[in-house]
Short mmCIF file of C-alpha atoms and ligand atoms in Angstrom, two decimals:
data_model
loop_
_atom_site.label_atom_id
_atom_site.label_comp_id
_atom_site.label_asym_id
_atom_site.label_seq_id
_atom_site.Cartn_x
_atom_site.Cartn_y
_atom_site.Cartn_z
CA MET A 1 -210.09 -43.38 -130.04
CA ILE A 2 -207.29 -42.57 -132.46
CA LEU A 3 -205.30 -39.49 -131.52
CA ASN A 4 -204.04 -36.96 -134.05
CA GLU A 5 -206.76 -37.62 -136.56
CA ILE A 6 -207.32 -33.92 -137.20
CA SER A 7 -205.15 -32.67 -140.02
CA PRO A 8 -204.06 -29.02 -140.00
CA SER A 9 -206.20 -28.37 -143.08
CA THR A 10 -209.37 -29.00 -141.06
CA SER A 11 -208.33 -26.51 -138.39
CA THR A 12 -208.41 -23.58 -140.78
CA ILE A 13 -209.95 -20.90 -138.58
CA PHE A 14 -207.12 -21.11 -136.05
CA LEU A 15 -204.19 -20.95 -138.44
CA LYS A 16 -202.41 -17.76 -139.40
CA PRO A 17 -200.96 -17.73 -142.89
CA ASP A 18 -198.30 -15.10 -142.20
CA ASN A 19 -196.55 -16.95 -139.38
CA ARG A 20 -197.77 -14.73 -136.60
CA PRO A 21 -199.72 -16.00 -133.60
CA PHE A 22 -203.51 -16.30 -133.73
CA LEU A 23 -204.68 -13.40 -131.57
CA ILE A 24 -207.69 -13.62 -129.26
CA ALA A 25 -208.45 -10.60 -127.10
CA GLY A 26 -211.34 -8.93 -125.33
CA PRO A 27 -212.71 -8.38 -121.85
CA CYS A 28 -212.90 -10.98 -119.12
CA SER A 29 -216.62 -10.13 -118.91
CA ALA A 30 -219.07 -8.29 -121.11
CA GLU A 31 -220.35 -5.60 -118.72
CA THR A 32 -222.26 -3.04 -120.78
CA GLU A 33 -222.94 -2.61 -124.50
CA GLU A 34 -220.78 0.54 -124.53
CA GLN A 35 -217.87 -1.23 -122.82
CA VAL A 36 -218.03 -4.15 -125.27
CA MET A 37 -218.20 -1.90 -128.33
CA ALA A 38 -215.38 0.39 -127.16
CA ILE A 39 -213.05 -2.58 -126.55
CA ALA A 40 -214.02 -4.25 -129.82
CA HIS A 41 -213.30 -1.08 -131.84
CA GLY A 42 -210.01 -0.61 -129.98
CA LEU A 43 -208.94 -4.15 -130.90
CA ALA A 44 -210.38 -4.37 -134.43
CA SER A 45 -207.93 -1.76 -135.66
CA GLN A 46 -205.09 -3.98 -134.44
CA GLY A 47 -206.09 -6.92 -136.60
CA ILE A 48 -206.90 -9.44 -133.91
CA ASP A 49 -208.45 -12.72 -135.09
CA LEU A 50 -211.10 -13.35 -132.47
CA PHE A 51 -212.93 -11.17 -129.94
CA ARG A 52 -213.53 -12.82 -126.56
CA ALA A 53 -216.00 -11.86 -123.83
CA GLY A 54 -217.34 -13.76 -120.84
CA ILE A 55 -221.15 -13.86 -120.69
CA TRP A 56 -221.71 -16.48 -118.00
CA LYS A 57 -218.88 -16.23 -115.49
CA PRO A 58 -217.75 -19.18 -113.35
CA ARG A 59 -217.01 -17.13 -110.23
CA THR A 60 -215.61 -18.62 -107.05
CA ARG A 61 -218.01 -16.85 -104.68
CA PRO A 62 -221.77 -16.50 -105.13
CA ASP A 63 -221.81 -12.82 -104.22
CA ALA A 64 -219.41 -11.91 -107.07
CA PHE A 65 -220.58 -10.60 -110.46
CA GLN A 66 -221.89 -13.67 -112.33
CA GLY A 67 -221.85 -12.20 -115.85
CA MET A 68 -224.59 -10.46 -117.83
CA GLY A 69 -225.96 -13.69 -119.32
CA SER A 70 -227.95 -13.90 -122.56
CA LYS A 71 -228.69 -10.19 -122.49
CA ALA A 72 -225.11 -9.57 -123.66
CA LEU A 73 -225.30 -11.85 -126.71
CA PRO A 74 -226.84 -9.21 -129.03
CA TRP A 75 -223.89 -6.93 -128.11
CA LEU A 76 -221.55 -9.51 -129.63
CA GLN A 77 -223.70 -9.60 -132.78
CA ARG A 78 -223.22 -5.85 -132.97
CA VAL A 79 -219.45 -6.40 -132.65
CA GLN A 80 -219.61 -8.76 -135.65
CA GLU A 81 -221.65 -6.27 -137.70
CA GLU A 82 -219.71 -3.11 -136.87
CA THR A 83 -216.14 -4.43 -136.75
CA GLY A 84 -216.22 -7.65 -138.80
CA LEU A 85 -214.54 -9.44 -135.89
CA ARG A 86 -215.42 -13.03 -135.09
CA THR A 87 -216.56 -13.62 -131.52
CA THR A 88 -216.02 -16.27 -128.87
CA ILE A 89 -217.58 -16.95 -125.45
CA GLU A 90 -217.29 -19.59 -122.75
CA VAL A 91 -220.12 -22.13 -122.55
CA ALA A 92 -220.63 -24.47 -119.62
CA THR A 93 -224.07 -26.04 -120.15
CA ALA A 94 -226.23 -27.32 -123.02
CA GLU A 95 -228.56 -24.36 -122.54
CA GLN A 96 -225.66 -21.92 -122.93
CA VAL A 97 -224.55 -23.71 -126.09
CA ASP A 98 -228.06 -23.31 -127.55
CA GLU A 99 -228.18 -19.62 -126.62
CA ALA A 100 -224.74 -19.01 -128.15
CA LEU A 101 -225.68 -20.78 -131.39
CA LYS A 102 -228.98 -18.90 -131.61
CA HIS A 103 -227.02 -15.64 -131.43
CA GLU A 104 -224.42 -16.75 -133.98
CA VAL A 105 -221.35 -16.69 -131.78
CA ASP A 106 -218.50 -17.82 -134.09
CA VAL A 107 -216.33 -19.92 -131.75
CA LEU A 108 -217.06 -21.48 -128.34
CA TRP A 109 -214.66 -22.27 -125.53
CA ILE A 110 -214.89 -24.67 -122.63
CA GLY A 111 -213.56 -23.15 -119.41
CA ALA A 112 -211.03 -24.65 -117.01
CA ARG A 113 -213.61 -25.59 -114.39
CA SER A 114 -215.78 -27.37 -116.95
CA THR A 115 -212.84 -29.26 -118.48
CA ALA A 116 -212.16 -30.68 -115.01
CA ASN A 117 -215.66 -32.20 -115.00
CA PRO A 118 -216.32 -34.91 -117.62
CA PHE A 119 -220.10 -34.65 -117.04
CA SER A 120 -220.03 -30.97 -118.03
CA VAL A 121 -217.81 -31.61 -121.05
CA GLN A 122 -220.09 -34.43 -122.20
CA GLU A 123 -223.17 -32.25 -121.79
CA ILE A 124 -221.55 -29.55 -123.93
CA ALA A 125 -220.32 -32.10 -126.49
CA ASP A 126 -223.80 -33.65 -126.78
CA ALA A 127 -225.32 -30.21 -127.33
CA LEU A 128 -222.79 -29.62 -130.13
CA ARG A 129 -223.50 -32.86 -132.00
CA GLY A 130 -224.19 -32.10 -135.66
CA VAL A 131 -223.10 -28.46 -135.33
CA ASP A 132 -220.18 -27.10 -137.34
CA ILE A 133 -218.50 -24.63 -134.99
CA PRO A 134 -214.88 -24.33 -133.82
CA VAL A 135 -214.33 -25.10 -130.14
CA MET A 136 -211.41 -24.24 -127.85
CA VAL A 137 -210.76 -26.36 -124.78
CA LYS A 138 -208.96 -24.79 -121.82
CA ASN A 139 -206.81 -26.97 -119.61
CA PRO A 140 -208.55 -28.26 -116.45
CA VAL A 141 -207.88 -26.32 -113.24
CA ASN A 142 -205.94 -29.30 -111.88
CA PRO A 143 -202.68 -30.39 -113.55
CA ASP A 144 -204.09 -33.50 -115.22
CA LEU A 145 -203.13 -33.90 -118.88
CA ASP A 146 -205.42 -36.89 -119.46
CA LEU A 147 -208.42 -34.87 -118.33
CA TRP A 148 -207.51 -32.17 -120.87
CA ILE A 149 -207.04 -34.75 -123.63
CA GLY A 150 -210.25 -36.53 -122.57
CA ALA A 151 -212.21 -33.28 -122.96
CA ILE A 152 -210.74 -32.72 -126.44
CA GLU A 153 -211.67 -36.30 -127.37
CA ARG A 154 -215.25 -35.85 -126.13
CA VAL A 155 -215.64 -32.71 -128.27
CA ARG A 156 -214.08 -34.45 -131.25
CA ALA A 157 -216.29 -37.52 -130.81
CA ALA A 158 -219.30 -35.18 -131.10
CA GLY A 159 -218.14 -34.41 -134.65
CA ILE A 160 -216.46 -31.05 -134.02
CA LYS A 161 -213.61 -30.73 -136.53
CA GLN A 162 -211.95 -27.46 -135.60
CA ILE A 163 -210.57 -27.77 -132.10
CA ALA A 164 -207.85 -25.79 -130.32
CA ALA A 165 -206.40 -26.10 -126.83
CA ILE A 166 -205.87 -23.16 -124.49
CA HIS A 167 -203.22 -23.32 -121.79
CA ARG A 168 -204.35 -21.09 -118.89
CA GLY A 169 -202.24 -22.54 -116.08
CA PHE A 170 -203.17 -24.72 -113.10
CA SER A 171 -204.46 -23.99 -109.60
CA THR A 172 -202.01 -24.51 -106.81
CA TYR A 173 -202.15 -24.12 -103.08
CA ALA A 174 -198.47 -23.23 -102.99
CA LYS A 175 -197.61 -19.55 -103.02
CA SER A 176 -196.51 -18.58 -106.50
CA LEU A 177 -195.72 -15.55 -108.62
CA PHE A 178 -198.45 -16.76 -110.95
CA ARG A 179 -202.17 -16.80 -110.38
CA ASN A 180 -202.17 -20.19 -112.07
CA GLU A 181 -198.90 -22.14 -112.28
CA PRO A 182 -198.03 -22.73 -115.97
CA TYR A 183 -196.40 -26.18 -115.54
CA TRP A 184 -195.10 -25.89 -119.11
CA ALA A 185 -194.29 -29.61 -119.25
CA ILE A 186 -198.03 -30.38 -119.46
CA PRO A 187 -198.84 -28.38 -122.61
CA ILE A 188 -195.54 -29.55 -124.13
CA GLU A 189 -196.67 -33.15 -123.60
CA LEU A 190 -200.12 -32.29 -125.01
CA ARG A 191 -198.35 -30.98 -128.11
CA ARG A 192 -196.33 -34.18 -128.39
CA ARG A 193 -199.43 -36.35 -128.08
CA MET A 194 -201.75 -34.18 -130.21
CA PRO A 195 -199.43 -32.33 -132.59
CA ASP A 196 -202.24 -31.19 -134.89
CA ILE A 197 -204.27 -29.39 -132.23
CA PRO A 198 -203.42 -25.67 -132.29
CA LEU A 199 -202.17 -24.58 -128.88
CA PHE A 200 -202.85 -21.11 -127.48
CA CYS A 201 -201.58 -19.45 -124.33
CA ASP A 202 -203.98 -17.51 -122.08
CA ASN A 203 -201.29 -15.34 -120.54
CA SER A 204 -203.88 -13.35 -118.55
CA HIS A 205 -205.11 -16.23 -116.40
CA ILE A 206 -201.60 -17.64 -115.95
CA CYS A 207 -200.27 -14.29 -114.71
CA GLY A 208 -203.13 -12.77 -112.77
CA ASN A 209 -201.27 -9.46 -113.09
CA ARG A 210 -200.27 -7.06 -115.86
CA VAL A 211 -196.49 -6.95 -115.47
CA ASP A 212 -195.73 -10.55 -116.44
CA LEU A 213 -198.05 -10.72 -119.46
CA LEU A 214 -195.29 -10.06 -121.99
CA SER A 215 -192.74 -12.49 -120.56
CA VAL A 216 -195.30 -15.32 -120.37
CA ALA A 217 -196.50 -14.58 -123.92
CA GLN A 218 -192.90 -14.55 -125.15
CA TYR A 219 -192.20 -17.84 -123.39
CA ALA A 220 -195.19 -19.37 -125.20
CA ILE A 221 -194.00 -18.00 -128.55
CA ASP A 222 -190.53 -19.42 -127.87
CA LEU A 223 -192.22 -22.80 -127.39
CA ASN A 224 -193.90 -22.36 -130.79
CA TYR A 225 -197.44 -21.87 -129.48
CA ASP A 226 -199.96 -21.03 -132.21
CA GLY A 227 -201.70 -18.14 -130.50
CA LEU A 228 -202.50 -16.02 -127.47
CA MET A 229 -205.65 -15.19 -125.53
CA THR A 230 -205.32 -11.96 -123.58
CA GLU A 231 -207.92 -10.10 -121.53
CA THR A 232 -208.35 -6.52 -122.65
CA HIS A 233 -210.54 -3.82 -121.14
CA ILE A 234 -211.21 -0.18 -121.85
CA ASP A 235 -210.87 0.67 -118.13
CA PRO A 236 -209.00 -2.30 -116.56
CA ASP A 237 -208.86 -0.88 -113.03
CA HIS A 238 -212.65 -0.78 -112.87
CA ALA A 239 -213.35 -4.12 -114.59
CA TRP A 240 -216.14 -6.12 -112.93
CA SER A 241 -213.99 -9.27 -112.96
CA ASP A 242 -210.24 -9.96 -113.16
CA ALA A 243 -209.35 -6.27 -112.93
CA MET A 244 -205.73 -6.93 -111.91
CA GLN A 245 -204.79 -8.78 -115.09
CA GLN A 246 -206.57 -6.79 -117.81
CA ILE A 247 -204.87 -4.24 -120.07
CA THR A 248 -206.14 -1.53 -122.39
CA PRO A 249 -206.24 -2.05 -126.18
CA ASP A 250 -203.25 0.35 -126.46
CA GLN A 251 -201.24 -1.65 -123.92
CA TYR A 252 -202.24 -4.78 -125.82
CA LYS A 253 -200.88 -3.30 -129.04
CA ASP A 254 -197.62 -2.52 -127.28
CA LEU A 255 -197.42 -6.10 -125.93
CA ILE A 256 -197.96 -7.62 -129.38
CA ASP A 257 -195.47 -5.19 -131.00
CA ARG A 258 -192.80 -6.19 -128.48
CA LEU A 259 -193.15 -9.92 -129.04
CA VAL A 260 -190.21 -11.48 -130.86
CA LEU A 261 -191.78 -13.97 -133.25
CA LYS A 262 -190.14 -17.34 -133.80
CA ARG A 263 -190.25 -19.82 -136.66
CA GLU A 264 -190.34 -23.57 -136.29
CA THR A 265 -187.18 -23.86 -138.33
CA SER A 266 -184.95 -21.95 -140.74
CA THR A 267 -183.69 -22.52 -144.29
CA ASP A 268 -180.25 -21.08 -143.52
CA GLN A 269 -177.74 -23.84 -144.40
CA ASP A 270 -175.11 -22.75 -141.84
CA PHE A 271 -177.69 -22.74 -139.09
CA LEU A 272 -179.01 -26.18 -140.09
CA GLU A 273 -175.53 -27.70 -140.29
CA HIS A 274 -174.55 -26.27 -136.92
CA LEU A 275 -177.81 -27.55 -135.41
CA ASP A 276 -177.09 -30.98 -136.81
CA ILE A 277 -173.59 -31.11 -135.29
CA VAL A 278 -174.74 -29.96 -131.85
CA ARG A 279 -177.72 -32.33 -131.88
CA HIS A 280 -175.38 -35.18 -132.70
CA GLN A 281 -173.25 -34.29 -129.68
CA ILE A 282 -176.37 -34.10 -127.50
CA ASP A 283 -177.54 -37.54 -128.69
CA GLU A 284 -174.15 -39.01 -127.80
CA LEU A 285 -174.21 -37.42 -124.36
CA ASP A 286 -177.78 -38.64 -123.75
CA LEU A 287 -176.63 -42.14 -124.59
CA SER A 288 -173.73 -41.81 -122.14
CA ILE A 289 -176.16 -40.64 -119.47
CA LEU A 290 -178.33 -43.71 -120.13
CA ASN A 291 -175.29 -45.98 -119.84
CA LEU A 292 -174.28 -44.34 -116.57
CA LEU A 293 -177.82 -44.63 -115.21
CA ALA A 294 -177.94 -48.32 -116.08
CA ARG A 295 -174.61 -48.85 -114.26
CA ARG A 296 -175.84 -46.87 -111.30
CA MET A 297 -179.02 -48.94 -111.06
CA LYS A 298 -177.00 -52.15 -111.14
CA LEU A 299 -175.09 -50.87 -108.09
CA SER A 300 -178.38 -49.98 -106.39
CA GLU A 301 -179.59 -53.53 -106.97
CA GLU A 302 -176.36 -54.88 -105.53
CA ILE A 303 -176.74 -52.78 -102.38
CA GLY A 304 -180.38 -53.85 -102.26
CA GLU A 305 -179.34 -57.48 -102.01
CA HIS A 306 -176.94 -56.72 -99.15
CA LYS A 307 -179.61 -54.73 -97.34
CA GLN A 308 -181.97 -57.61 -97.79
CA GLN A 309 -179.50 -60.09 -96.30
CA GLU A 310 -178.75 -57.81 -93.36
CA ARG A 311 -182.43 -56.91 -92.91
CA VAL A 312 -181.56 -53.23 -93.31
CA SER A 313 -184.31 -50.86 -94.45
CA VAL A 314 -184.32 -49.76 -98.09
CA LEU A 315 -184.90 -46.07 -97.35
CA GLN A 316 -181.93 -44.42 -95.68
CA VAL A 317 -183.08 -40.85 -95.13
CA ARG A 318 -179.80 -39.49 -93.81
CA ARG A 319 -177.85 -40.85 -96.78
CA TRP A 320 -180.50 -39.56 -99.23
CA ASN A 321 -180.32 -36.10 -97.65
CA GLU A 322 -176.53 -36.07 -97.89
CA ILE A 323 -176.64 -37.01 -101.58
CA LEU A 324 -179.21 -34.32 -102.32
CA GLN A 325 -177.39 -31.56 -100.49
CA LYS A 326 -174.00 -32.44 -101.91
CA MET A 327 -175.24 -32.78 -105.47
CA GLU A 328 -177.39 -29.65 -105.37
CA ALA A 329 -174.35 -27.66 -104.20
CA GLN A 330 -172.05 -29.22 -106.80
CA GLY A 331 -174.66 -28.83 -109.51
CA LYS A 332 -175.03 -25.16 -108.66
CA GLU A 333 -171.31 -24.63 -109.19
CA MET A 334 -171.71 -26.19 -112.61
CA GLY A 335 -174.59 -23.88 -113.51
CA LEU A 336 -177.34 -26.48 -112.94
CA SER A 337 -180.40 -25.25 -111.08
CA GLU A 338 -181.24 -26.65 -107.66
CA ASP A 339 -184.74 -27.51 -108.88
CA PHE A 340 -183.43 -29.50 -111.79
CA ILE A 341 -180.95 -31.48 -109.70
CA HIS A 342 -183.61 -32.07 -107.06
CA ASN A 343 -186.14 -33.39 -109.59
CA PHE A 344 -183.55 -35.44 -111.44
CA LEU A 345 -182.11 -37.07 -108.34
CA SER A 346 -185.57 -37.69 -106.90
CA ALA A 347 -186.45 -39.67 -110.03
CA VAL A 348 -183.17 -41.62 -109.76
CA HIS A 349 -183.75 -42.26 -106.06
CA GLN A 350 -187.32 -43.44 -106.67
CA GLU A 351 -186.08 -45.88 -109.28
CA SER A 352 -183.39 -47.15 -106.89
CA ILE A 353 -186.04 -47.76 -104.22
CA ALA A 354 -188.21 -49.55 -106.78
CA LYS A 355 -185.27 -51.77 -107.72
CA GLN A 356 -184.46 -52.55 -104.08
CA THR A 357 -188.07 -53.37 -103.19
CA LYS A 358 -188.86 -55.39 -106.29
CA PRO A 359 -190.75 -58.61 -105.48
CA GLY A 360 -187.60 -60.76 -105.70
CA TYR A 361 -186.16 -59.02 -102.65
CA ARG A 362 -189.31 -59.28 -100.57
CA LYS A 363 -188.81 -62.70 -99.14
C1 LIG B 1 -212.04 -16.56 -118.51
O1 LIG B 1 -211.45 -16.79 -119.58
O2 LIG B 1 -212.47 -15.46 -118.18
C2 LIG B 1 -212.13 -17.67 -117.53
C3 LIG B 1 -213.05 -17.71 -116.60
O3 LIG B 1 -211.16 -18.54 -117.72
P1 LIG B 1 -210.73 -19.91 -116.97
O4 LIG B 1 -211.76 -20.92 -117.36
O5 LIG B 1 -209.40 -20.14 -117.61
O6 LIG B 1 -210.65 -19.63 -115.51
MN1 LIG B 2 -211.08 -13.73 -116.62
#
């Protein structure tokens, strides 16, 4: 399948003409008709682009609130009629797709758990064949870019033209400040491989709390994301799902007002010239780094040959530890983070090992 075949002009619903992010907001779950209408009215006055609400909820435990189901769909039709807002819900099965279409939901989204399961995505895609409706695809719960891209391709192969991706972070066993680790490198790589797919940030499910919502949203805007999905509730503390991360429509307005919007580029000549000069310097330095790495690898190969002759093991843990500790400390003094040095040196070390164990040395 050819990537990038969607041109921006076919993704009209998701694009904002005035260079501000595409705004999706609404409750984690539709709970009652009154709750849905109160939130929708609170958000409509703020000019959001899409009203979200969960109808069928993919909850971890069976005794948790599972969503109101089809009963809540007419509430969303009332939202459309009374506020003029477009609506979006998560669908996970063919039956849910049919129900959503019957009730004229404007946009569908595929949730993180479904994206992780190609059978589910295919079932949804098959149910969408021949239907003209925009679809948003959340990243899978596990940090697997190909699975995310595969889900987008399945939806696209079903003939859906307007597709967006939602970055909602990734599950991790490690203790983290985030409910779902953002692993920003993954959506950045998605953007590189599918530059025409609008990319939104679900700051609510990344954070899992209210305090970090603004900083995560700002981070996404700094990375030139196209929009935000944020859970909003009239009474967040008493929400039936995801209470900790929801905010009121007024708090949402404050969050959006405080965002510093960014442009992809500028027309200011001084800025562009300065950028050009600095980029030139960076390109030269990158080339020097490549040259140094090539020299370093040559030395690794040389040592590899000696180790081979002496029947000395390739991995020398004590030496590797010494390098890491020394370089992390030195890097720190130069303003380079420990994490960065660790990751960088680990990649270099892996390559050295690969060089020293290449088939030629295994006699
Ligand atoms: C949601 O948006 O409420 C939801 C369940 O999201 P996710 O699929 O990202 O967990
Ligand atoms: Mn939620």
